[in-house]
Coordinates of C-alpha atoms and ligand atoms in Angstrom, one line a residue:
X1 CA 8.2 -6.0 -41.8
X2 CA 7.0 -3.1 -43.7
X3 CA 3.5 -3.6 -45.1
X4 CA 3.0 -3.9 -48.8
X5 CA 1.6 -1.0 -50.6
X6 CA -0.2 -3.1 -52.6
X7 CA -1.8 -4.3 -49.6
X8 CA -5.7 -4.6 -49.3
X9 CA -7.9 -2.1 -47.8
X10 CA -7.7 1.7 -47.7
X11 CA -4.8 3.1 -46.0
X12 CA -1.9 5.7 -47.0
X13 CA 0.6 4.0 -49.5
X14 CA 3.6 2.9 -48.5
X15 CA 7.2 2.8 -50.3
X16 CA 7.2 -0.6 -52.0
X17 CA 9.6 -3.3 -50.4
X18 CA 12.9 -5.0 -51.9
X19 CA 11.5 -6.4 -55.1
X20 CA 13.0 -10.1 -56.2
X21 CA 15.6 -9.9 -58.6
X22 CA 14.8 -13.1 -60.1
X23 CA 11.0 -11.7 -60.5
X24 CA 10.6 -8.4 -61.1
X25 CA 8.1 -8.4 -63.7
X26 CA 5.2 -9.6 -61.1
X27 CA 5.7 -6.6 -58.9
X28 CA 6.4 -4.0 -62.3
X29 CA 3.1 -5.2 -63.5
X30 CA 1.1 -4.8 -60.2
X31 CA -0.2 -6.9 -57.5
X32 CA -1.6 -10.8 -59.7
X33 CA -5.5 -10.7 -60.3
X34 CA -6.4 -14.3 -58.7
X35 CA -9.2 -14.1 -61.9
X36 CA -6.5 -13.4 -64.6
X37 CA -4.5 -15.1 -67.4
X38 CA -1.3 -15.6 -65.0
X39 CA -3.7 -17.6 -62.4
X40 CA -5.4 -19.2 -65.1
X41 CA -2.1 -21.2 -66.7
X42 CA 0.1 -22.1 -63.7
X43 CA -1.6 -21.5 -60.8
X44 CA 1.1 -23.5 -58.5
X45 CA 4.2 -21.3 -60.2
X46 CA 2.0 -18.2 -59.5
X47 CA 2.1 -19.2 -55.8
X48 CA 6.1 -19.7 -55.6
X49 CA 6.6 -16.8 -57.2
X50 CA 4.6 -15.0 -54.7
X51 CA 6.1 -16.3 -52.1
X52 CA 9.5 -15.6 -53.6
X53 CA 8.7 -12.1 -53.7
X54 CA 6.2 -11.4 -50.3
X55 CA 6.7 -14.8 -48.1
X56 CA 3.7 -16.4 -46.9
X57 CA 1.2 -13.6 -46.9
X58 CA 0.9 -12.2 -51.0
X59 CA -0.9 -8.7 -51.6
X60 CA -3.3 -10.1 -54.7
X61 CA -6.6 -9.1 -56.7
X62 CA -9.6 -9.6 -57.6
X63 CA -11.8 -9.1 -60.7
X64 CA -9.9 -6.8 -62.3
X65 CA -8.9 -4.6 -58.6
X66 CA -10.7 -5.5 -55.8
X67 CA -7.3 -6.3 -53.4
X68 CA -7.1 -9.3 -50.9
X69 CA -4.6 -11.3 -49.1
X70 CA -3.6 -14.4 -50.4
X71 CA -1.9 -16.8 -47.9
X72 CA 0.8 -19.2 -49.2
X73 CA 2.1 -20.3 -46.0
X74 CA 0.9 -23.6 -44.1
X75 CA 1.0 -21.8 -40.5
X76 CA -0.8 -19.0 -41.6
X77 CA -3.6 -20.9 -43.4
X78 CA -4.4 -22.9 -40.1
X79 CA -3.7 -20.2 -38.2
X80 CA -6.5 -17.9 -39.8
X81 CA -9.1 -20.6 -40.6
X82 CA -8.5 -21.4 -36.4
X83 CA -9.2 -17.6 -34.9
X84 CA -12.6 -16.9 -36.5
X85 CA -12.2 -14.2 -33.5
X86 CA -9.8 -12.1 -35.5
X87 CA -10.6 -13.8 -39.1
X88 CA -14.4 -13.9 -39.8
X89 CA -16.1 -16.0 -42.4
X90 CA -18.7 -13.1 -42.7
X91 CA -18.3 -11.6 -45.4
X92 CA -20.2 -8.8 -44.3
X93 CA -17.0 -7.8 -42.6
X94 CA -15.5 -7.0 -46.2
X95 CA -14.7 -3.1 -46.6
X96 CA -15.3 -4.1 -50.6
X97 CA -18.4 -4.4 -49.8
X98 CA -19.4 -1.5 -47.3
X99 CA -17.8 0.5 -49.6
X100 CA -20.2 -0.8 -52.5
X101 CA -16.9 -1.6 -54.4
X102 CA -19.0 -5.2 -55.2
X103 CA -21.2 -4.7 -58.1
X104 CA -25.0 -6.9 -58.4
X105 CA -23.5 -8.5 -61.0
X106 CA -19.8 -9.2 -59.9
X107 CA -19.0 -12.9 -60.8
X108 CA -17.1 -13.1 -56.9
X109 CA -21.0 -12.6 -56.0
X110 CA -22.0 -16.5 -56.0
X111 CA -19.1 -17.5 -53.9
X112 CA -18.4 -14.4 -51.7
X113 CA -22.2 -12.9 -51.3
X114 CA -23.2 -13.2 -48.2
X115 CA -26.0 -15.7 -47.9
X116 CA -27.7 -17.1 -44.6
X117 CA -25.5 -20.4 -44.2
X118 CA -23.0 -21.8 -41.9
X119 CA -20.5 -20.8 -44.4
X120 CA -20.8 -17.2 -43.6
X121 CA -21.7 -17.3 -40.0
X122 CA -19.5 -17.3 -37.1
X123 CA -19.8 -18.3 -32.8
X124 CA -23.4 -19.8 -31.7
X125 CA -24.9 -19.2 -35.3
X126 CA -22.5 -21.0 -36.8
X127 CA -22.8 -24.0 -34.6
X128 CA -26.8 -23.9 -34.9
X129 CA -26.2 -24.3 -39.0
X130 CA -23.9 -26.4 -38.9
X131 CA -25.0 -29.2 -36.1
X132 CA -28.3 -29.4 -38.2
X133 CA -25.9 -30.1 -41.7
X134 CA -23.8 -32.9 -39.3
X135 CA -26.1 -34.5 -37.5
X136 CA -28.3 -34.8 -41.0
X137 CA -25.3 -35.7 -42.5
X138 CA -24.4 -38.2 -40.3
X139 CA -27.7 -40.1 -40.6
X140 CA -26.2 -41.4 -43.7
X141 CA -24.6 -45.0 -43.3
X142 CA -21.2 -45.2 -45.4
X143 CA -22.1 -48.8 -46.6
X144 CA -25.5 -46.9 -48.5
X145 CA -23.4 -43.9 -49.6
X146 CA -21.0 -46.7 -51.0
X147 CA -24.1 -48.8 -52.8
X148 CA -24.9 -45.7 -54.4
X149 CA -21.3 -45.2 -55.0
X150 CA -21.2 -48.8 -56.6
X151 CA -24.7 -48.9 -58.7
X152 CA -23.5 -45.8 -60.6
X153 CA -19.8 -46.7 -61.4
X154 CA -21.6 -49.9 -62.6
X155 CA -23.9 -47.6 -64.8
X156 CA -21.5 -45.9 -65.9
X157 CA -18.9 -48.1 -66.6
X158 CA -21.8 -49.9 -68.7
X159 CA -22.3 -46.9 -71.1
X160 CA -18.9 -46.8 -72.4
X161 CA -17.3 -50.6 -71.8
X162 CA -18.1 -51.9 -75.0
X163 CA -16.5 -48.9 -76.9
X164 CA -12.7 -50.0 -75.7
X165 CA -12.0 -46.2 -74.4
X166 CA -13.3 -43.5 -73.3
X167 CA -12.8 -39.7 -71.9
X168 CA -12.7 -40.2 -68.1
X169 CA -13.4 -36.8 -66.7
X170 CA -16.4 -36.2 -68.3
X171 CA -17.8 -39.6 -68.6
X172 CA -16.9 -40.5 -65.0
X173 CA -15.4 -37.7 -62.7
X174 CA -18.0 -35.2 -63.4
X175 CA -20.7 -37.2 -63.3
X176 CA -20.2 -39.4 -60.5
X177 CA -20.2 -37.0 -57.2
X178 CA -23.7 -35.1 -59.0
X179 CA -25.2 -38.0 -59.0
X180 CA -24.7 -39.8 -55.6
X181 CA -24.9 -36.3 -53.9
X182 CA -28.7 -36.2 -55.8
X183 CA -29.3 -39.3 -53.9
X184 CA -28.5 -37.9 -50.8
X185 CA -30.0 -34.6 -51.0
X186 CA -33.4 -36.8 -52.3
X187 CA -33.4 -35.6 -55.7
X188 CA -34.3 -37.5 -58.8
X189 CA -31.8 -39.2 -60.7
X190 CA -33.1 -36.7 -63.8
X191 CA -31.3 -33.5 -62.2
X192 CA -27.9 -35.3 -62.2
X193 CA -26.4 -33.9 -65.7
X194 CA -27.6 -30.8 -65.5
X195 CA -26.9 -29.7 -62.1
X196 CA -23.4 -31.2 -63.1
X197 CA -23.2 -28.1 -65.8
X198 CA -24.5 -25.5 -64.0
X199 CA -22.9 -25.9 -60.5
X200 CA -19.5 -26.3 -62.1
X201 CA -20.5 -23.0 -64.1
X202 CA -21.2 -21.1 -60.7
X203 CA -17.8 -21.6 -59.5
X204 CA -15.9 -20.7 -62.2
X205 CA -16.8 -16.9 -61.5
X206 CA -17.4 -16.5 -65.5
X207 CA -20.4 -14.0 -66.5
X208 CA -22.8 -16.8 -66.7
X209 CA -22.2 -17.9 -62.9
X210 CA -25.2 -15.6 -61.8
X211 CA -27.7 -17.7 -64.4
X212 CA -26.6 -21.1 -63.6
X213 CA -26.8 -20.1 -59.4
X214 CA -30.6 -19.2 -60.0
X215 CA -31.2 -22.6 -61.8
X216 CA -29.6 -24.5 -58.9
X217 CA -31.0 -22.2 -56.4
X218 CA -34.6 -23.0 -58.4
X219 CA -34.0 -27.0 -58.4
X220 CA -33.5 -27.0 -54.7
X221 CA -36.6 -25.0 -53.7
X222 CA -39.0 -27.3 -55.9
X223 CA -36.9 -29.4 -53.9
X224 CA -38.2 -28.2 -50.6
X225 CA -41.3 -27.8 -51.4
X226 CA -41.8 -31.5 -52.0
X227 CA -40.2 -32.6 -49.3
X228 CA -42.1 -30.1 -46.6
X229 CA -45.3 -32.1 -48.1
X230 CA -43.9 -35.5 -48.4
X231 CA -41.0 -36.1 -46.4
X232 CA -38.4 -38.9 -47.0
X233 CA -35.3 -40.4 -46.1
X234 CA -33.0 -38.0 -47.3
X235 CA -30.8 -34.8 -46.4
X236 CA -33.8 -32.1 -47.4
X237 CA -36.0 -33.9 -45.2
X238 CA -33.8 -34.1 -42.4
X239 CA -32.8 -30.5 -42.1
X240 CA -36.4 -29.7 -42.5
X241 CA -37.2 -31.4 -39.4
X242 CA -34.1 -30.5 -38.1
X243 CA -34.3 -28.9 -33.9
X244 CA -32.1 -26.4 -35.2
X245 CA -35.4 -25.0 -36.5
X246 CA -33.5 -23.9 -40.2
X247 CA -36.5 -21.6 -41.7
X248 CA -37.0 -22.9 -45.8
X249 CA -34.5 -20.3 -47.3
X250 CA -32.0 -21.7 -45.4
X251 CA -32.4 -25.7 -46.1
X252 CA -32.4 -24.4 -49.9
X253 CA -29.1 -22.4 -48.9
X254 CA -27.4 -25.4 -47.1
X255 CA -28.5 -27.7 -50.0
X256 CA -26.7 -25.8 -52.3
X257 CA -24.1 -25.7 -50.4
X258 CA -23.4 -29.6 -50.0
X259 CA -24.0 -29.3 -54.1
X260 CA -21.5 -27.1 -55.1
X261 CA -18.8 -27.7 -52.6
X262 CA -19.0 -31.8 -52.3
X263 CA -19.6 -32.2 -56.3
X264 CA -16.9 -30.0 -57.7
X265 CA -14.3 -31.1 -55.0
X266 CA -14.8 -35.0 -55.3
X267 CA -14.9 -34.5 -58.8
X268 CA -11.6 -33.2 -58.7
X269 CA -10.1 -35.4 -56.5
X270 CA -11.9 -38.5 -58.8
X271 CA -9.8 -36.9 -61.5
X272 CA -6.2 -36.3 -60.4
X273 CA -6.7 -39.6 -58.1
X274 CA -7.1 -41.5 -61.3
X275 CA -4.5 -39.7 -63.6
X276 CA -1.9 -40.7 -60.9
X277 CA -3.2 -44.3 -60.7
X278 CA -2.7 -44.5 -64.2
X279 CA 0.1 -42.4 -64.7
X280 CA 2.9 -42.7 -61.8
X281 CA 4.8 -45.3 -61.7
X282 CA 5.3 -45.9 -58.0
X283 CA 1.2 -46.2 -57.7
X284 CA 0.8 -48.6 -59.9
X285 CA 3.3 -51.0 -58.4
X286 CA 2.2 -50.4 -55.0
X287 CA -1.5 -51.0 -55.5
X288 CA -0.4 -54.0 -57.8
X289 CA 1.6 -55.0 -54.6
X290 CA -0.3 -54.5 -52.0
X291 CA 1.8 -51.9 -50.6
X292 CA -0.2 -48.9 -50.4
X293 CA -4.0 -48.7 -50.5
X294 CA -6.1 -46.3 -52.4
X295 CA -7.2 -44.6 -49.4
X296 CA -2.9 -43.7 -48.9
X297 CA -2.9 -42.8 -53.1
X298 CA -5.9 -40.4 -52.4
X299 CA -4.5 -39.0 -49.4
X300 CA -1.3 -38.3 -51.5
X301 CA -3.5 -36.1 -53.9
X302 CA -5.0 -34.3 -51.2
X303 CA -1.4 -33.0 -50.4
X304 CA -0.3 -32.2 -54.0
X305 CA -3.6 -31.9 -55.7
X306 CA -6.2 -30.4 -53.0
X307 CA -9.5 -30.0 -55.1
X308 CA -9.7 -26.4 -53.8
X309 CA -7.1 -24.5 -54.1
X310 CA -8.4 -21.7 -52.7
X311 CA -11.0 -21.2 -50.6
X312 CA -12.4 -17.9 -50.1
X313 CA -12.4 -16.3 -47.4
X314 CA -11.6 -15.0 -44.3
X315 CA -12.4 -11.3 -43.3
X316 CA -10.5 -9.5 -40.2
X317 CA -12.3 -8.3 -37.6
X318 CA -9.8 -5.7 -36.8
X319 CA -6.5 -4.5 -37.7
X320 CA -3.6 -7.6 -36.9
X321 CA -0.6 -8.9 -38.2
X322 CA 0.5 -11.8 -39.8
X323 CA 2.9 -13.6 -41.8
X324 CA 4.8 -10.0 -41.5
X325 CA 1.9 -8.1 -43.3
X326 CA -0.1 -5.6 -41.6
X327 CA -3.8 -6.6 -42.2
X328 CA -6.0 -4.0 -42.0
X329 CA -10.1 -4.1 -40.8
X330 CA -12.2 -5.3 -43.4
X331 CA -9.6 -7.2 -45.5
X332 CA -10.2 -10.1 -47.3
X333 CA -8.1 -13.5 -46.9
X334 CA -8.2 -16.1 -49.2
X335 CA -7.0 -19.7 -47.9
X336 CA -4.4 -20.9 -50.3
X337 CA -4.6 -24.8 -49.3
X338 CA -2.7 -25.3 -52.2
X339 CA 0.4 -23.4 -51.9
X340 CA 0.0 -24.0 -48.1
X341 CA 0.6 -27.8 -48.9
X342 CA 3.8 -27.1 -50.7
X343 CA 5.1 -24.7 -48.1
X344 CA 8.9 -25.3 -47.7
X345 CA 8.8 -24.2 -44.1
X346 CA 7.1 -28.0 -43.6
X347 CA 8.2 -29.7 -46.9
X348 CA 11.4 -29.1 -47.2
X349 CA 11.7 -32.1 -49.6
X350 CA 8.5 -32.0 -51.9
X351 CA 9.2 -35.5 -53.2
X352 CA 9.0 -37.1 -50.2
X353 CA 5.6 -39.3 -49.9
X354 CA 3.0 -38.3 -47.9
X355 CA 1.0 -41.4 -48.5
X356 CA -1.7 -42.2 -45.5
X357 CA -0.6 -38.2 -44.0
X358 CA -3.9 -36.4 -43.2
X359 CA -2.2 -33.4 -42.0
X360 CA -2.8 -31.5 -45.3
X361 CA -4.9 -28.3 -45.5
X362 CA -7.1 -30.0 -48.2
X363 CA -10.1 -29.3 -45.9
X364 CA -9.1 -26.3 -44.2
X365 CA -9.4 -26.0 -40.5
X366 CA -11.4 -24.6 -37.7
X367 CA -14.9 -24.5 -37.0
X368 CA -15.1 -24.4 -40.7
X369 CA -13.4 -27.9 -41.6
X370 CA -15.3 -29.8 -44.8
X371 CA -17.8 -31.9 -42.8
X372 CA -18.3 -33.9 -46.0
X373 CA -14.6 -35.4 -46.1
X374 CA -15.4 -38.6 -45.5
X375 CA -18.3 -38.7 -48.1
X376 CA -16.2 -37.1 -50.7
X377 CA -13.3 -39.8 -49.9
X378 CA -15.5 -42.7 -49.7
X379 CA -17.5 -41.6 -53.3
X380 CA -13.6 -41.5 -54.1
X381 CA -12.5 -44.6 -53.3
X382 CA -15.4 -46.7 -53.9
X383 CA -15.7 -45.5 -57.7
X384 CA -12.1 -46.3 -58.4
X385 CA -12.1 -49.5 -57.1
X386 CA -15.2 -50.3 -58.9
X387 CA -13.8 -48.9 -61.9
X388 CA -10.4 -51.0 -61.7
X389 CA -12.3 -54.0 -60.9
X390 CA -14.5 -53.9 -64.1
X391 CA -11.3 -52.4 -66.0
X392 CA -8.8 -53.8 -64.8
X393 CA -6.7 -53.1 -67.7
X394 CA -7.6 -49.2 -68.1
X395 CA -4.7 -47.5 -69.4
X396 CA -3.9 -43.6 -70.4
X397 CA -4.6 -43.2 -74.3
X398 CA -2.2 -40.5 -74.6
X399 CA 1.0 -39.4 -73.4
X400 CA 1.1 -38.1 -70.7
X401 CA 2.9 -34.6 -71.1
X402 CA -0.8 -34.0 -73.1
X403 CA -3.2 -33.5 -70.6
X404 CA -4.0 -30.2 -69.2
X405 CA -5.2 -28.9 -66.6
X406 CA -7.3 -25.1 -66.5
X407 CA -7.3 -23.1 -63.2
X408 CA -10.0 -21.0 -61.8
X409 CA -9.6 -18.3 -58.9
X410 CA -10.7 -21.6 -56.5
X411 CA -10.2 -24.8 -58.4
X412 CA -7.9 -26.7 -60.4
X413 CA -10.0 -28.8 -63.3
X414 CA -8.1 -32.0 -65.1
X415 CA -9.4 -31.3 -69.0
X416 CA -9.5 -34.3 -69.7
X417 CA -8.2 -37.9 -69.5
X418 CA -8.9 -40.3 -72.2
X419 CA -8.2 -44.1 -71.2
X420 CA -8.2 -47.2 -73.5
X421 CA -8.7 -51.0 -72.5
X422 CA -10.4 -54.0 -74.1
X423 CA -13.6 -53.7 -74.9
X424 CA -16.1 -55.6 -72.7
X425 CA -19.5 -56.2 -72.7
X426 CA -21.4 -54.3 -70.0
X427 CA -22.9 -55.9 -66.5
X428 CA -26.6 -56.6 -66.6
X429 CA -28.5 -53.9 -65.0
X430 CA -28.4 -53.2 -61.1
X431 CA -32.0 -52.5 -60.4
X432 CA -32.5 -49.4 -58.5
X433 CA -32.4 -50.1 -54.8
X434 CA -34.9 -48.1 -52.8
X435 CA -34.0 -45.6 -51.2
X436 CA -34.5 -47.9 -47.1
X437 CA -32.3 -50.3 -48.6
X438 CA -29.1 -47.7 -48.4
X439 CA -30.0 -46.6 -45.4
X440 CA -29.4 -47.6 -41.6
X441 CA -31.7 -49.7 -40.6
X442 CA -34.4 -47.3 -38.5
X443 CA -38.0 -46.7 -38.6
X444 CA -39.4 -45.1 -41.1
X445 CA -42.4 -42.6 -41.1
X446 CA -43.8 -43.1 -44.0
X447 CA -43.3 -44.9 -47.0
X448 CA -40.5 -44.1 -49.6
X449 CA -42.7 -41.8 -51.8
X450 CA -42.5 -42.6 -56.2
X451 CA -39.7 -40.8 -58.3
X452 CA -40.5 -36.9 -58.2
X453 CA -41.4 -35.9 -61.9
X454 CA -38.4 -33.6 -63.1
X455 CA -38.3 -30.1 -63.3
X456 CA -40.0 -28.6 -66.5
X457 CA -36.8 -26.9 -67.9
X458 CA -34.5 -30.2 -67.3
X459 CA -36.7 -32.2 -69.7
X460 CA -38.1 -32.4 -73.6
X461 CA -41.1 -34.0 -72.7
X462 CA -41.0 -37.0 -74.3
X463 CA -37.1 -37.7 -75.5
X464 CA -35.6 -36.1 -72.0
X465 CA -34.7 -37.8 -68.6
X466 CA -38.5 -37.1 -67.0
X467 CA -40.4 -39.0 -69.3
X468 CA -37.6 -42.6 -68.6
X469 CA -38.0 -41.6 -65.2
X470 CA -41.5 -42.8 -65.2
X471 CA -40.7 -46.5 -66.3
X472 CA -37.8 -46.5 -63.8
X473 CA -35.2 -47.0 -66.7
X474 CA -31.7 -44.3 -65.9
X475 CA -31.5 -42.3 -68.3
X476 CA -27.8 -43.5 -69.2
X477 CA -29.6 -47.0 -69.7
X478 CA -31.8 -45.6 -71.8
X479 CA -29.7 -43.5 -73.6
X480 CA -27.2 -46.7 -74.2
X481 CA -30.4 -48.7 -75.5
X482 CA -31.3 -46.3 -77.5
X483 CA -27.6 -46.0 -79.4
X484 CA -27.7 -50.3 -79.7
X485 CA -31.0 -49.1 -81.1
X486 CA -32.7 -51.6 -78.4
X487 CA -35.8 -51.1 -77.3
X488 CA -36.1 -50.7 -73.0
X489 CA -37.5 -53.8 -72.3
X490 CA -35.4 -56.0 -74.6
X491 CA -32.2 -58.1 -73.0
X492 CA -29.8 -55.3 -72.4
X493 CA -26.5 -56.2 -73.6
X494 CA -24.9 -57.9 -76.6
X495 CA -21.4 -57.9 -78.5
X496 CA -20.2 -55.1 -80.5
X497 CA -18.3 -55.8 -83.5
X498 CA -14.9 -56.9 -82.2
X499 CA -15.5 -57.2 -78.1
X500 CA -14.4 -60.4 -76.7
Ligands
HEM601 C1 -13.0 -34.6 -51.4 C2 -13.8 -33.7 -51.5 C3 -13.9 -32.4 -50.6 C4 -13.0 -31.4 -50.4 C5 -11.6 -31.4 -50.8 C6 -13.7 -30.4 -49.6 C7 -13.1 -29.3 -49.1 C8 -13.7 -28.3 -48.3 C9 -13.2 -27.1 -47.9 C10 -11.7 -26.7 -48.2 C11 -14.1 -26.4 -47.2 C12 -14.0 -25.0 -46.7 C13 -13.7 -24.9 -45.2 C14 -13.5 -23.5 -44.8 O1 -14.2 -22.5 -45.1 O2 -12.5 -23.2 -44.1 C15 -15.3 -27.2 -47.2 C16 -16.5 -26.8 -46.6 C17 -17.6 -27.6 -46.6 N1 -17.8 -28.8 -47.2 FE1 -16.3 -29.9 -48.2 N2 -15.0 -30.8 -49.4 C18 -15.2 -32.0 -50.0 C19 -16.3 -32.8 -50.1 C20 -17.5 -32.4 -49.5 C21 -18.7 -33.2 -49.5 C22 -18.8 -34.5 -50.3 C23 -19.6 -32.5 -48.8 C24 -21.1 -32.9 -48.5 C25 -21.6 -34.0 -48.7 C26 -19.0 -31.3 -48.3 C27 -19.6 -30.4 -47.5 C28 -19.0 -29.2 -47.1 C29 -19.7 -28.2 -46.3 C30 -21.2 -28.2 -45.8 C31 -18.8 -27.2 -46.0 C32 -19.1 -25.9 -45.1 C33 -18.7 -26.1 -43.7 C34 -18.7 -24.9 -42.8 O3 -18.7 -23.8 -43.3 O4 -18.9 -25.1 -41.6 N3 -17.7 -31.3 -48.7 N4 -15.0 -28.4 -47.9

């Protein structure tokens, strides 16, 4: 097949090939920028109409013109994310970036910059990295990652129960994942909301990306520093003392990591899980009788939803073929998990279920394959159970052909899904477990040290999350108090004007 002229990397230009008939704008108007408008509205008619036009490799760019390879096909995406001999996660491999065609201030910089974590590394390296994020990672016992799970749905839950409704993507989805993965990194509690903001920020690839990436950056290495001094139960700890020997820059780097790909992913996957609970039909009578469990439901997302859509990237270590495109060097491949999960070369009918079918590309493949699946599917499941159990009658408060969805180069965000149901009163308070409580039962070395004092920028003094943090009262808790116009040590709960 001929190449596309469009194609990434330097090279002579070609003559263009057949264009669609049905679609000849996208070719008229030049190869799609993955940042722009087009992406942006409908990121999944964007894909079939690259596919339509270039099959399962698409000629696409970035940021305005920086050109890369996006693949559509399911073959192809395993395929790549298998050979990290011919595709490299180093980005350092990118002629963009020999050439200095990457500015210090691109917005690609905070997911595509090469930084010294198993992301970007490849062979022995890779394996060093990532066997000290695993084997940390796998100290964790899923019944403690589920009691964390529990205690916050149960928080949570209680801040907006008594108000018969509420806006479930920011009041649960989003804040959920932050604030179990706080736990397990050994953060405070206090850090939750904000990191929530700023990591989403990070990924959007907007002009404040590079701000909110120092602030999360400069939260984990106070981070570090604590924990080098006073070590605890927890995943900083554990990759401090690692055998893997990680050196401090790259605990912070791996940190962040786990942050920004395990929050924004599960987050997603909390939201679209829950919109098809609530919204599709077939769900609803099968978890009602018994014939599909939420683990199937969430699986079924993972095809037709994955929370990454994209993941980026793959660089060639040399000049190859695939899919029918001539890849050149230096060329940058983007995974498209999405469109790879729709590919009609393995889904000829799209409507068919895939309930309980892990196959998907949801979590790539290769070396590379999310080592946090089971976390993010367990915070998953866990919090919607929960939720259904202390709402059992949570319905969607609009119709709905009204929610919306925005895109990013990587992501696909639900905007927002408001829910109604009777108002209740909320559960007493679930005191705050320590931390040995949620974890296998081992030795420890020392004792669990107090609550770290948040971070000077996270907290007014006295009104802000650091100064509850002392008493041991949540924040939410407080906050909720402070709305009855309680005062903290008073019984915590009461009617509102019409609950039952
Ligand atoms: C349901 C939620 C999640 C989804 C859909 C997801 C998806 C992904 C994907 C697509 C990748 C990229 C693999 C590649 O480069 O080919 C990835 C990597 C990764 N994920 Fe997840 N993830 C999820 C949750 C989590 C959680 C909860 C954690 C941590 C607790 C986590 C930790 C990681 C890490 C450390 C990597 C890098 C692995 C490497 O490069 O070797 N993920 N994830």
């Amino acid at each position: 097949m001929t190449p596309h002229p469009d194609g990434p990397g330097p090279g002579p230009a070609e003559p263009p090939p057949a264009r669609c008939p049905v679609h000849p704008a996208l070719s008229d108007s030049g190869p799609v920028d993955l940042l722009g408008p087009e992406n942006e509205k409908d990121p999944m008619g964007l894909y079939e109409r690259l596919r339509v036009e270039h099959g399962p490799v698409a000629p696409i760019v970035l940021d305005g013109g920086i050109p890369a390879w996006l693949l559509l096909g399911y073959r192809e995406n395993l395929e790549v994310s298998r050979t990290p001999s011919r595709f490299s996660r180093d980005s350092r491999h990118w002629h963009a970036w020999k050439d200095g065609g990457i500015g210090a201030d691109s917005p690609l910089l905070p997911v595509v910059g090469w930084q010294p974590m198993c992301t970007f590394a490849d062979g022995d390296e890779h394996e060093r990295l990532r066997a000290a994020l695993t084997e940390s990672m796998g100290r964790f016992d899923r019944r403690g990652i589920r009691r964390h799970v529990t205690r916050f749905t149960h928080q949570l839950v209680n801040d907006f129960c008594a108000d018969g409704g509420a806006e479930m993507v920011t009041a649960f989805a989003e804040q959920l994942p932050m604030l179990v993965l706080t736990q397990l990194l050994g953060m405070p509690d206090e850090y939750g909301p904000r990191l929530v903001e700023a990591t989403r920020d990070l990924m959007k690839g907007t002009e404040t990306a590079l701000r909110s990436d120092a602030y999360v950056t400069g939260a984990l290495k106070g981070l570090v520093d604590r924990k080098r001094a006073d070590p605890g139960e927890d995943l900083a700890s554990w990759l401090l003392a690692h055998p893997s020997g990680l050196t401090e820059e790259e605990v912070v780097q791996h940190l962040r990591l786990v942050l920004l790909t395990g929050n924004e992913t599960t987050t997603n996957l909390m939201a679209n899980t829950l919109r098809m609970v609530l919204t599709d039909p077939r769900f609803r009578a099968s978890l009602a009788g018994g014939q599909m469990t939420l683990p199937d439901a969430i699986e079924h997302v993972l095809w037709n939803e994955p929370p990454l859509t994209v993941v980026p990237g793959r660089w060639a270590t040399g000049d190859t073929e695939l899919g029918g495109q001539r890849i050149k060097a230096g060329d940058m491949l983007l995974l498209g998990l999405a469109a790879g999960n729709v590919d009609p070369a393995i889904r000829p009918d799209i409507g068919a279920p895939m309930y309980g079918n892990r196959s998907h590309l949801a979590f790539s493949g290769g070396p590379h394959e999310c080592p946090g699946q089971d976390i993010g599917r367990a915070i998953t499941d866990t919090a919607i159970d929960t939720l259904l159990l202390r709402l059992p009658d949570l319905r969607l408060a609009v119709e709905e052909s009204e929610l919306s969805w925005l895109s990013s180069w990587i992501s696909r965000h639900l905007v927002a899904l408001p829910v109604e149901f009777m108002p209740r009163r909320p559960e007493p308070d679930i005191v705050d477990e320590p931390a040995a409580s949620v974890l296998p039962s081992r030795p420890r070395a020392r004792p669990t040290p107090e609550r770290e004092p948040a971070p000077a920028p996270l907290a007014p003094a006295a009104e802000g999350p650091g100064a509850m943090a002392s008493g041991h009262v949540p924040w939410w808790t407080a906050l909720w108090r402070r709305l009855l116009g309680r005062p903290s040590g008073s019984a915590p709960y009461g009617r509102r004007p019409g609950a039952p």
